[in-house]
Amino acid sequence: MAHRAQPLRLPGPPRVPGAVAAALVAGLVLGPLAAVALRAGGGFAPGPADWAALRFTVTQAAVSAGLSVLLAVPVARALARRRFPGRAALVTLLGAPFLLPVIVAVLGLLAVFGRGGILNSALGLAGVDPVSIYGFRGVVLAHVFFNLPLATRLILQGWLAIPAERFRLAASLNAPVGRLLEAPMLRAVVPGTLLLIFLLCLTSFAVALTLGGGPRATTVELAIYQALRFDFAPGRAAALALVQVALCLAGTLLALKIALPSAFGGGLDRRVQRWDARGPLWRAVDAGVIGAAALFLLAPLAMVVARGAPGLADLPPSIWAAALRSLAVALVSAALTVALALALALRGGRLATVAGTLPLAVSALVLGTGLFLIVRPVVSPLDVALPVTVLVNALMSVPFATAALVPAVASAEAAHGRLATSLGLTGWPRLRLVLLPRLRRPLGFAAGLAAALSMGDLGVIALFAGERQETLPLAMYRLMGAYRMEAAAGAGLLLLALTLALFWIFDRGGRVGADA
Amino acid sequence: MLTLEALRLRQGGFALAADAEVPPGGIVAIVGPSGGGKSTLLSAIAGFLAPEAGTVRWDGRDLAGLPPGERPVSILFQDGNLFPHLTVAQNVGLALGPRLRLSAEQAGRVDTVLSLVGLAGRGDDRPGQLSGGQQSRAALARVLLSGRPLILLDEPFAALGPALKDEMLDLVAGELAADGRLILMVSHDPQDALRVAERTMIVADGRVSGPLATAEVMADPPPALKAYLGR
């Protein structure tokens, strides 16, 4: 009997969990979104304060993105063409701000640039009036602190992607490297980098909460929080949440036109061999640029350690309780993220892509508002503060974890899928014997990333928690609000150590004994 | 008996037709120009490629719809025949079932087959710790243990040097072919065919022909093969 050719559906890894995970992600994103949309339907007209928040959000995101990229270009160029002791460490350090709890960074920035910080002390000695980093300037400063390293890594990737032969050819022709090689590379890399940072800054909450505020420096995210928490105006919060969703969607649509770069490029420790820029002036410029960037990144962190160490000994017991709560939230949330992302990655295809990207269309505070509106008629928001935080943190990490796992599953299947299929390895045995062992590194990385992001998160928890549900970042924020800066610094150091330790343990666990 | 019944295969723009009966037992070489469809033919028999039309039968049973792991077929590819993260014994043990929960008796059978291919005592090593020839032996041990009656070799020894390759071919002829299994062996070297295969099938010009006695094919090759052999 002849039968028609059909695409052969070979038995592969389990697919059902992926469908369940996609449904869960979709439900957890679209459910709160629907709650927000329903509540906002009451004919709410935005007032001047709301328009100001929208303007501020877009302006600060644009300025932050522009400044980050502008400063990142010379740093990336210097790192691409120089080799010096500590270069690899510095490149690794450029990946750290992604994991750094926002509130810890803010504390460090205040210690350097704040009213009583190093900078103003020096200015005072020189007889110059102190500068304030609250408001627009502070928000942009903090965003540049977080995104300059990211931009540098992305642009450095562009530099290292220029084949060495091109530089050799340019040198042999005595051609201008900048115009011939570097400008075209920058034209290709910069737009995506700008857009990525712009998008990240659009949903900024913790930075605006700590350094912004007031009518002139409130982001939409912060306005949602204030509407819900202080004005107790759920209708207004819901309307603002819709504005935030529109912002995110517009950004995401823009991102479809300009390819976003991958934030986790490896192999950045190479150096491009160059025959130009050898003069002492260029060397001095590059050394200055690298030194300034390192100082800008390291000084705030050093200040957190220096000011936090004395405070560690007499941290109030409530801080230790908060730390335990944070650890629990981080671990559960990381487990949930990894389970969802792994299920999606195993299934693959369009479903995984859509479900893996969906959380990017909403912000943490939008989800929080929706969940708040859903649970409030049933239970007190206080009672579900931690579970809701776990859920939202897990969801917000799903896109990063999926992005790490999807290509890893694809390459493991490409390398070993045929053999596994020929041996009848399907379903769970295939997962247990073939895929999980091959996925250890990205799994460890994804778990570490999700745990660190959740550990440092100051977002939804601020919306829901009372004193008894405080996580460590929230407790720290409240200490800062009460001007108990020493205790806050101690809590900050504890938070920093726990966050980095969580990431290190998971990431390391994925590497030790894993086959190349 | 392997029966290819009005089989039509298509992969991209490439098409291959086969009508053949291959009686069981012994080694059948599959020769022909590269890009001629030798691997495509094995893919279809192994169940990785659905035929456009026609049937693959083993002992009269239509194999259509059977996934690769449930066919009476073992296949060795050009590379990647061992999982690098599993031990040699685990890799071989996969022949006894995909769950890899081996009884003491089964573990003993793994040890026996490892000694048979000259890998006694290497069961706890990872494939990366073995030489290329030893890796081939480990893969052959798994095929041997699986006991499936039809074995497809898609040039698994291509990366080995000439002496090692001959050693592997002799191992195939001595151990695998011994129990009346049918072995289809893709080769681009006529010497391989002459060395171990009594029969030869030719895959060229979009057609599969044979099997014929290897000595006759090589003495008086049909035109398509003649050009490939350079005569």
XYZ file of C-alpha atoms in Angstrom:
747
model
C 0.000 0.000 0.000
C 1.391 3.339 -0.972
C 1.062 6.111 1.540
C 1.722 9.780 1.072
C 4.821 11.519 2.267
C 4.284 13.318 5.497
C 6.587 15.134 7.844
C 7.828 12.470 10.192
C 7.025 13.273 13.828
C 9.908 11.484 15.491
C 9.495 10.744 19.170
C 11.513 13.288 21.119
C 11.614 14.879 24.538
C 8.355 15.192 26.494
C 6.011 17.777 24.980
C 3.001 17.805 27.284
C 4.692 19.725 30.142
C 5.531 22.468 27.656
C 1.884 22.925 26.790
C 1.008 23.049 30.499
C 3.784 25.579 31.154
C 2.687 27.734 28.229
C -0.880 27.708 29.528
C 0.328 28.629 33.027
C 2.485 31.505 31.786
C -0.280 32.763 29.532
C -2.839 32.528 32.337
C -0.604 34.261 34.855
C 0.120 37.106 32.439
C -3.253 37.486 30.752
C -5.364 36.920 33.901
C -3.969 39.912 35.809
C -4.001 41.896 32.566
C -7.717 41.175 32.147
C -8.359 42.178 35.771
C -6.534 45.450 35.131
C -8.407 46.109 31.901
C -11.787 45.425 33.534
C -11.072 47.680 36.480
C -9.686 50.449 34.265
C -12.799 50.419 32.131
C -14.551 52.952 34.362
C -13.927 55.979 32.175
C -10.857 57.189 34.034
C -9.339 60.294 32.497
C -5.604 60.758 33.053
C -4.698 63.905 34.989
C -1.663 66.147 34.616
C 0.318 64.036 37.107
C -0.257 60.941 34.989
C 0.899 62.680 31.819
C 3.958 63.917 33.717
C 4.735 60.344 34.794
C 4.466 59.131 31.202
C 6.701 61.950 29.957
C 9.246 61.347 32.698
C 9.300 57.603 32.029
C 10.026 58.016 28.332
C 12.488 60.894 28.785
C 14.593 59.244 31.480
C 14.644 55.959 29.545
C 15.804 57.730 26.381
C 18.468 59.777 28.176
C 19.649 56.744 30.186
C 19.942 54.633 27.031
C 21.731 57.387 25.100
C 24.224 58.137 27.864
C 24.918 54.464 28.567
C 25.707 53.755 24.929
C 27.679 56.958 24.430
C 29.921 56.129 27.382
C 30.085 52.426 26.520
C 31.606 52.926 23.049
C 35.029 54.163 24.231
C 35.103 51.595 27.058
C 34.312 48.731 24.681
C 36.889 50.013 22.184
C 39.570 50.177 24.841
C 38.716 46.691 26.127
C 38.706 45.312 22.596
C 42.196 46.484 21.731
C 44.145 46.376 24.992
C 45.362 43.533 27.106
C 46.300 44.122 30.720
C 46.287 42.225 34.003
C 42.761 42.046 35.408
C 41.117 42.504 32.013
C 39.258 39.182 32.230
C 38.095 40.027 35.758
C 36.854 43.415 34.582
C 34.923 41.859 31.689
C 33.343 39.383 34.137
C 32.517 42.253 36.472
C 30.634 43.944 33.623
C 28.123 41.082 33.868
C 27.575 41.614 37.592
C 25.212 44.643 37.636
C 22.567 42.489 35.991
C 22.474 40.409 39.183
C 23.007 43.285 41.577
C 19.972 44.172 43.728
C 18.873 47.651 42.694
C 18.525 48.829 46.255
C 22.120 47.825 47.054
C 23.417 49.714 44.042
C 21.391 52.758 45.046
C 22.886 52.625 48.514
C 26.365 52.469 46.997
C 25.630 55.323 44.593
C 24.338 57.431 47.498
C 27.543 56.724 49.413
C 29.577 58.038 46.487
C 27.379 60.724 44.918
C 24.823 61.437 47.674
C 24.558 64.321 50.068
C 27.037 62.874 52.562
C 28.974 60.968 49.926
C 32.579 61.066 48.824
C 31.941 63.348 45.859
C 30.192 66.056 47.849
C 32.793 65.883 50.602
C 35.451 66.535 47.993
C 33.393 69.318 46.411
C 32.849 70.818 49.870
C 36.603 70.910 50.449
C 36.953 72.725 47.146
C 34.257 75.172 48.196
C 31.715 74.013 45.603
C 28.019 73.659 46.431
C 26.914 70.029 46.940
C 25.095 68.284 44.111
C 21.922 66.338 44.698
C 21.293 63.001 43.053
C 17.606 62.849 43.824
C 15.206 63.332 40.936
C 15.950 63.086 37.221
C 19.726 63.137 37.625
C 19.732 60.369 40.214
C 17.435 58.144 38.203
C 19.589 58.544 35.103
C 22.796 58.053 37.112
C 21.515 54.770 38.535
C 20.322 53.573 35.131
C 23.684 54.365 33.579
C 25.371 52.512 36.442
C 23.305 49.428 35.604
C 23.334 49.682 31.832
C 26.770 51.031 30.978
C 28.233 47.561 31.692
C 25.509 45.870 29.656
C 26.048 48.256 26.740
C 29.791 47.750 26.993
C 29.430 43.977 26.800
C 27.101 44.162 23.797
C 29.293 46.600 21.898
C 32.428 44.648 22.849
C 30.782 41.631 21.244
C 30.452 43.682 18.070
C 34.121 44.578 18.155
C 35.218 41.005 18.734
C 32.987 39.833 15.893
C 35.093 41.764 13.366
C 37.381 39.089 11.888
C 41.056 39.513 12.701
C 41.895 39.327 8.984
C 40.031 42.594 8.409
C 42.252 44.430 10.865
C 45.299 42.850 9.224
C 44.136 43.899 5.781
C 43.385 47.431 6.985
C 46.826 47.647 8.568
C 48.551 46.449 5.397
C 46.673 49.061 3.365
C 47.209 51.710 6.011
C 43.442 52.265 5.843
C 41.466 54.074 8.546
C 40.163 51.321 10.848
C 37.562 53.593 12.401
C 35.765 54.514 9.203
C 36.345 51.240 7.401
C 35.593 48.675 10.114
C 34.376 50.217 13.332
C 31.748 52.662 12.116
C 29.810 50.017 10.126
C 29.970 47.644 13.119
C 28.647 50.356 15.440
C 25.856 51.198 13.004
C 24.795 47.555 13.225
C 25.173 47.091 16.985
C 24.185 50.428 18.522
C 20.477 50.639 17.573
C 19.633 47.280 19.181
C 21.657 48.146 22.266
C 19.944 51.518 22.620
C 16.532 49.935 22.287
C 17.255 47.146 24.769
C 18.372 49.626 27.445
C 15.472 51.946 26.654
C 13.077 49.024 27.205
C 14.768 48.007 30.457
C 14.506 51.580 31.762
C 10.828 51.903 30.797
C 9.791 49.538 33.583
C 12.119 51.012 36.170
C 10.544 50.891 39.601
C 13.038 50.464 42.441
C 15.371 53.170 41.112
C 12.510 55.654 40.794
C 11.172 54.598 44.194
C 14.461 55.315 45.932
C 15.964 58.173 43.921
C 12.951 59.677 42.169
C 9.490 60.455 43.402
C 7.554 63.663 43.579
C 5.668 65.235 40.707
C 8.786 65.696 38.583
C 10.478 62.335 38.888
C 7.830 59.629 38.966
C 7.775 56.763 36.483
C 4.547 55.085 35.453
C 5.547 52.027 37.494
C 6.043 54.199 40.568
C 2.753 55.994 39.926
C 0.946 52.631 39.869
C 2.472 51.775 43.226
C 1.562 55.111 44.744
C -1.984 54.999 43.414
C -2.531 51.562 44.923
C -0.529 51.818 48.112
C -1.028 55.412 49.231
C -4.033 56.874 47.422
C -5.822 53.548 47.463
C -7.229 54.275 44.025
C -7.391 50.890 42.266
C -9.135 52.412 39.244
C -6.340 54.880 38.696
C -3.710 52.200 39.305
C -5.383 49.988 36.724
C -5.537 52.814 34.186
C -1.845 53.577 34.741
C -1.099 49.876 34.387
C -2.738 49.938 30.962
C -0.528 52.896 30.031
C 2.500 50.850 31.115
C 1.341 47.881 29.045
C 0.937 50.157 26.018
C 4.492 51.431 26.583
C 5.880 47.889 26.825
C 3.952 46.733 23.770
C 5.120 49.702 21.711
C 8.686 48.954 22.762
C 8.311 45.261 21.949
C 6.866 46.064 18.521
C 9.807 48.370 17.899
C 12.081 45.509 18.941
C 10.575 43.337 16.210
C 11.953 45.799 13.662
C 15.373 46.136 15.276
C 16.873 42.835 16.356
C 17.714 42.927 20.057
C 21.176 41.655 20.888
C 21.674 38.659 23.153
C 22.719 39.848 26.576
C 24.770 36.805 27.499
C 27.486 36.532 24.881
C 30.440 34.391 25.868
C 34.051 34.529 24.798
C 34.530 38.203 25.591
C 37.997 37.609 26.999
C 39.647 37.593 23.603
C 41.440 40.644 22.336
C 41.512 41.944 18.794
C 45.045 42.195 17.471
C 45.550 45.719 16.235
C 48.219 47.568 14.357
C 46.742 51.033 14.805
C 46.229 53.141 17.919
C 49.714 52.294 19.153
C 50.863 55.775 20.107
C 51.275 56.811 23.745
C 48.352 59.223 23.484
C 45.934 56.472 22.485
C 47.285 54.226 25.206
C 46.751 56.964 27.760
C 43.219 57.605 26.500
C 42.303 53.912 26.704
C 43.870 53.531 30.138
C 41.951 56.584 31.334
C 38.669 55.336 29.929
C 39.051 51.870 31.435
C 40.174 53.303 34.770
C 37.249 55.722 34.934
C 34.718 53.029 34.036
C 36.168 50.621 36.602
C 36.110 53.337 39.265
C 32.515 54.274 38.423
C 31.444 50.636 38.784
C 33.616 49.602 41.706
C 33.475 52.643 43.989
C 29.769 52.239 44.888
C 30.252 48.513 45.514
C 33.332 49.167 47.641
C 31.332 51.702 49.643
C 28.579 49.146 50.287
C 31.175 46.763 51.679
C 33.015 49.465 53.647
C 29.914 50.963 55.214
C 28.055 47.702 55.594
C 30.715 45.690 57.391
C 30.476 47.615 60.712
C 26.669 47.414 60.628
C 26.595 43.628 60.141
C 27.168 42.848 63.793
C 24.158 44.708 65.144
C 21.548 44.053 62.499
C 18.096 43.898 64.073
C 16.648 40.354 64.307
C 13.904 41.380 61.901
C 16.577 41.671 59.193
C 17.621 38.054 59.653
C 13.994 36.966 59.467
C 13.606 39.017 56.293
C 16.752 37.418 54.882
C 15.316 33.945 55.479
C 12.044 34.952 53.799
C 14.000 36.332 50.845
C 16.016 33.132 50.512
C 12.841 31.059 50.542
C 11.199 33.332 47.956
C 14.314 33.224 45.766
C 14.660 29.432 45.893
C 11.003 28.659 45.214
C 10.860 31.275 42.489
C 14.033 29.932 40.841
C 12.647 26.389 40.921
C 9.432 27.592 39.324
C 11.268 29.602 36.653
C 13.491 26.669 35.729
C 10.571 24.229 35.615
C 8.546 26.533 33.359
C 11.461 27.452 31.107
C 12.683 23.848 30.798
C 9.206 22.617 29.888
C 8.893 25.394 27.291
C 12.368 24.772 25.882
C 11.747 21.009 25.570
C 8.612 21.668 23.614
C 10.242 24.350 21.486
C 8.613 25.898 18.457
C 6.373 28.906 18.278
C 4.487 28.087 21.480
C 7.703 28.252 23.507
C 8.768 31.494 21.820
C 5.453 33.213 22.462
C 5.077 31.993 26.046
C 8.742 32.728 26.739
C 8.392 36.317 25.527
C 4.944 37.088 26.924
C 6.122 38.259 30.379
C 8.175 40.986 28.660
C 4.939 42.627 27.534
C 3.978 43.372 31.121
C 5.888 44.851 34.022
C 6.120 43.518 37.548
C 3.879 46.267 38.904
C 1.264 45.646 36.214
C 1.144 41.969 37.159
C 1.109 42.971 40.804
C -1.809 45.347 40.308
C -3.773 42.703 38.428
C -3.116 40.060 41.076
C -3.983 42.603 43.780
C -7.330 43.280 42.115
C -7.980 39.550 41.766
C -7.134 38.478 45.313
C -8.443 41.476 47.301
C -12.105 40.445 47.250
C -11.081 36.996 48.521
C -8.149 37.364 50.910
C -6.101 40.122 52.460
C -3.200 41.053 50.151
C -0.935 40.772 53.195
C -1.656 37.061 53.480
C -0.566 36.306 49.932
C 2.327 38.782 49.709
C 5.033 36.126 49.537
C 3.300 33.655 47.179
C 2.424 36.505 44.804
C 6.018 37.730 44.926
C 7.268 34.222 44.145
C 4.929 33.966 41.162
C 5.713 37.376 39.710
C 9.471 36.998 40.219
C 9.376 33.579 38.571
C 7.393 34.892 35.613
C 9.682 37.878 35.087
C 12.716 35.546 34.899
C 11.091 33.100 32.465
C 12.173 35.048 29.334
C 15.858 35.023 30.382
C 15.779 31.370 31.409
C 13.980 30.359 28.215
C 16.487 32.306 26.141
C 19.293 30.343 27.813
C 17.621 26.927 27.528
C 16.021 26.926 24.066
C 19.305 27.008 22.119
C 20.845 24.506 24.560
C 18.022 22.017 24.029
C 18.273 22.544 20.277
C 21.999 21.879 20.216
C 21.719 18.836 22.510
C 19.016 17.443 20.236
C 21.082 18.201 17.143
C 24.097 16.417 18.585
C 22.441 13.434 20.265
C 18.806 13.318 19.170
C 19.301 10.878 16.308
C 21.221 8.403 18.440
C 18.677 8.733 21.262
C 15.811 8.127 18.843
C 17.501 5.134 17.259
C 17.862 3.608 20.729
C 14.209 4.190 21.553
C 15.006 6.871 24.139
C 11.833 8.944 24.254
C 9.889 10.874 26.864
C 11.271 10.862 30.405
C 14.189 8.459 29.827
C 15.396 10.789 27.067
C 15.110 13.747 29.436
C 16.838 11.957 32.313
C 19.617 10.187 30.416
C 20.367 12.507 27.515
C 19.004 16.043 27.866
C 19.366 16.909 31.560
C 23.045 15.887 31.635
C 23.678 17.982 28.517
C 21.749 20.970 29.927
C 23.509 21.247 33.268
C 25.340 24.471 32.458
C 22.399 26.492 31.120
C 20.152 25.038 33.841
C 22.595 26.123 36.548
C 22.957 29.533 34.931
C 19.197 30.005 34.584
C 18.551 28.893 38.173
C 21.296 31.195 39.465
C 19.985 34.121 37.457
C 16.376 33.576 38.562
C 17.386 33.147 42.214
C 19.570 36.275 42.164
C 16.946 38.408 40.425
C 14.291 37.258 42.880
C 16.581 37.712 45.879
C 17.228 41.347 45.002
C 13.764 42.183 43.759
C 12.057 45.227 45.168
C 8.852 45.443 43.197
C 5.629 43.590 43.795
C 6.623 42.867 47.383
C 6.417 46.604 48.126
C 2.870 46.582 46.824
C 1.657 43.710 49.005
C 3.780 43.362 52.122
C 3.318 44.625 55.601
C 6.022 44.440 58.223
C 5.644 40.712 58.806
C 6.052 39.828 55.140
C 9.123 41.958 54.515
C 11.818 40.552 52.276
C 15.396 41.705 52.710
C 15.312 44.386 49.957
C 12.067 45.788 51.354
C 13.387 45.784 54.929
C 16.469 47.576 53.669
C 14.382 50.138 51.827
C 12.365 50.826 54.962
C 15.548 51.225 57.016
C 16.770 53.771 54.446
C 13.417 55.537 54.608
C 13.822 55.789 58.379
C 17.349 57.226 57.880
C 18.876 54.280 59.728
C 21.705 54.273 57.221
C 24.148 52.094 59.173
C 21.665 49.285 59.599
C 20.635 49.745 55.958
C 24.264 49.443 54.883
C 24.646 46.244 56.920
C 21.486 44.829 55.374
C 22.776 45.908 51.956
C 26.021 44.015 52.410
C 24.098 40.944 53.583
C 21.790 41.183 50.566
C 24.723 41.614 48.188
C 26.532 38.603 49.651
C 23.447 36.369 49.607
C 22.539 37.345 46.036
C 25.986 36.714 44.621
C 26.318 33.500 46.650
C 23.025 32.167 45.285
C 24.086 32.864 41.714
C 27.544 31.435 42.245
C 26.304 28.210 43.860
C 23.794 27.441 41.097
C 26.022 28.496 38.230
C 28.947 26.564 39.707
C 26.744 23.536 40.324
C 25.963 23.475 36.615
C 29.627 23.560 35.674
C 31.357 21.191 38.082
C 31.754 17.792 36.486
C 29.751 18.818 33.425
C 31.179 17.574 30.147
C 32.261 20.124 27.667
C 14.460 -10.821 4.472
C 14.553 -7.076 3.844
C 12.106 -5.989 1.160
C 12.076 -2.550 -0.443
C 8.799 -2.425 -2.332
C 8.378 0.335 -4.936
C 10.120 2.609 -2.439
C 10.320 6.294 -3.410
C 12.350 8.624 -1.232
C 12.597 12.366 -1.537
C 14.786 14.743 0.429
C 14.762 18.309 -0.786
C 15.244 18.147 -4.529
C 16.796 14.712 -4.374
C 14.830 11.552 -5.253
C 15.700 7.877 -4.945
C 13.803 4.783 -6.097
C 14.356 1.289 -4.751
C 12.893 -2.116 -5.502
C 14.925 -4.841 -3.924
C 14.874 -8.028 -1.921
C 17.798 -8.677 0.339
C 17.914 -12.193 1.793
C 19.123 -12.322 5.394
C 22.605 -13.134 6.611
C 25.972 -11.648 5.921
C 27.286 -8.270 4.961
C 25.928 -6.272 2.034
C 28.027 -3.336 0.910
C 26.217 -0.253 -0.356
C 28.391 1.607 -2.809
C 27.947 4.531 -5.131
C 28.983 8.114 -5.709
C 28.776 10.499 -2.786
C 25.510 12.389 -2.753
C 23.992 9.378 -4.492
C 21.581 8.592 -1.669
C 23.298 5.839 0.337
C 22.643 7.571 3.662
C 19.132 8.545 2.566
C 18.354 4.876 1.970
C 19.610 3.893 5.433
C 17.650 6.782 7.014
C 14.452 5.475 5.492
C 15.085 1.884 6.602
C 15.936 3.102 10.115
C 12.749 5.177 10.275
C 14.233 8.685 10.260
C 12.806 9.517 6.849
C 9.239 8.791 5.804
C 9.053 7.391 2.267
C 7.121 9.355 -0.309
C 5.676 6.072 -1.530
C 6.283 2.375 -1.145
C 7.040 0.060 1.720
C 9.955 -1.197 3.766
C 9.343 -4.739 5.056
C 11.304 -6.971 7.368
C 10.304 -10.639 7.154
C 7.116 -9.536 5.461
C 6.142 -7.028 8.166
C 5.531 -3.432 7.053
C 7.743 -1.124 9.149
C 5.788 2.058 8.334
C 4.596 3.805 11.474
C 7.187 2.141 13.698
C 9.448 4.768 15.294
C 13.198 4.190 14.879
C 13.661 2.805 18.386
C 11.020 0.107 17.853
C 12.238 -1.204 14.510
C 14.216 -4.461 14.352
C 17.115 -2.234 13.350
C 20.374 -1.008 14.890
C 22.167 1.861 13.192
C 25.624 3.352 13.582
C 26.160 6.850 12.171
C 29.343 8.474 10.904
C 29.857 10.077 14.319
C 28.113 10.657 17.622
C 27.392 6.996 18.311
C 28.057 7.320 22.044
C 26.685 9.722 24.644
C 29.729 11.572 26.016
C 28.232 12.037 29.492
C 27.409 8.352 30.078
C 29.969 5.692 30.917
C 30.938 3.084 28.347
C 28.933 0.449 30.248
C 25.884 2.736 30.360
C 26.199 3.449 26.641
C 26.328 -0.267 25.899
C 23.585 -0.997 28.445
C 21.180 1.225 26.502
C 20.869 -1.741 24.128
C 18.865 -3.519 26.836
C 16.294 -0.790 27.313
C 15.983 2.970 27.357
C 15.570 3.223 31.136
C 19.040 1.991 31.942
C 18.005 0.212 35.127
C 20.048 -2.941 34.654
C 19.710 -6.094 36.723
C 22.875 -7.887 37.879
C 22.356 -10.416 35.114
C 22.079 -7.662 32.505
C 25.170 -5.891 33.861
C 26.979 -9.201 33.448
C 25.910 -9.371 29.812
C 27.273 -5.843 29.297
C 30.617 -6.949 30.745
C 30.667 -10.030 28.536
C 30.042 -8.097 25.356
C 32.662 -5.495 26.357
C 35.262 -8.278 26.706
C 34.172 -9.657 23.356
C 35.123 -6.395 21.604
C 38.317 -6.031 23.627
C 37.154 -3.431 26.121
C 37.238 -5.549 29.286
C 37.611 -3.325 32.334
C 36.834 -0.098 30.481
C 33.138 -0.043 31.384
C 33.451 2.781 33.914
C 35.333 5.086 31.551
C 33.670 7.909 29.658
C 33.863 7.760 25.842
C 36.207 10.760 25.929
C 38.795 8.605 27.710
C 38.825 6.037 24.892
C 40.741 6.206 21.625
C 38.831 6.515 18.368
C 39.134 2.793 17.686
C 37.966 1.921 21.196
C 34.954 4.208 20.790
C 34.020 2.314 17.637
C 34.368 -0.953 19.553
C 32.069 0.353 22.295
C 29.442 1.323 19.731
C 29.757 -2.120 18.100
C 29.351 -3.721 21.525
C 26.012 -1.958 21.934
C 24.830 -3.126 18.525
C 25.970 -6.653 19.349
C 24.115 -6.635 22.678
C 20.893 -5.237 21.247
C 20.469 -8.425 19.246
C 18.430 -6.725 16.529
C 18.523 -8.673 13.279
C 19.138 -5.807 10.829
C 22.213 -3.621 11.239
C 22.887 -0.441 9.294
C 26.418 0.933 9.221
C 26.555 4.462 7.780
C 30.334 4.698 7.489
C 30.938 4.638 11.244
C 34.632 3.887 10.722
C 35.297 6.652 8.189
C 37.324 8.691 10.658
C 39.666 5.800 11.527
C 42.993 5.120 9.847
C 43.193 2.264 7.297
C 44.592 -0.340 9.715
C 42.050 0.445 12.448
C 39.240 0.462 9.919
C 40.196 -2.996 8.665
C 40.308 -4.163 12.269
C 36.747 -2.900 12.792
C 35.535 -4.488 9.568
C 36.976 -7.820 10.682
C 35.228 -7.381 14.037
C 31.965 -6.721 12.207
C 32.498 -9.762 9.980
C 33.597 -11.972 12.864
C 31.146 -11.037 15.626
C 28.153 -9.170 14.192
C 27.675 -11.235 11.071
C 28.080 -14.491 12.958
C 24.509 -14.926 14.206
C 22.800 -14.650 10.839
C 22.147 -10.915 11.124
C 21.862 -8.860 7.964
C 24.348 -5.994 7.833
C 24.002 -3.149 5.329
C 27.269 -1.279 5.204
C 27.688 2.023 3.377
C 31.184 2.387 1.994
C 32.958 4.638 -0.448
C 35.955 2.327 -0.626
C 35.580 -0.699 -2.940
C 38.319 -2.413 -0.937
C 36.001 -2.480 2.110
C 33.361 -4.217 0.059
C 35.826 -6.737 -1.326
C 37.238 -7.373 2.136
C 34.078 -8.316 4.017
C 30.949 -8.114 1.856
C 29.836 -11.036 -0.262
C 27.098 -8.962 -1.833
C 26.906 -5.354 -2.983
C 24.084 -2.948 -3.731
C 24.658 0.062 -5.950
C 23.054 3.412 -5.278
C 23.519 5.716 -8.243
C 21.520 7.843 -10.677
C 18.569 7.933 -8.312
C 18.189 4.144 -8.297
C 19.085 1.289 -6.008
C 20.163 -1.907 -7.731
C 21.362 -5.272 -6.505
C 22.308 -7.008 -4.408
C 24.851 -8.712 -6.641
C 27.955 -10.708 -5.843
C 30.629 -8.189 -4.841
C 33.351 -9.833 -6.901
C 31.231 -9.596 -10.044
C 30.263 -5.967 -9.417
C 33.846 -4.940 -8.935
C 35.093 -6.958 -11.925
C 32.493 -5.533 -14.278
C 30.867 -2.453 -12.730
C 27.740 -0.954 -14.329
C 28.327 2.430 -16.045
C 27.196 4.622 -13.137
C 29.584 2.890 -10.768
C 32.356 2.768 -13.343
C 32.609 6.533 -13.418
C 32.680 6.656 -9.628
C 35.365 4.003 -9.401
C 37.355 5.864 -12.023
C 37.567 3.061 -14.555
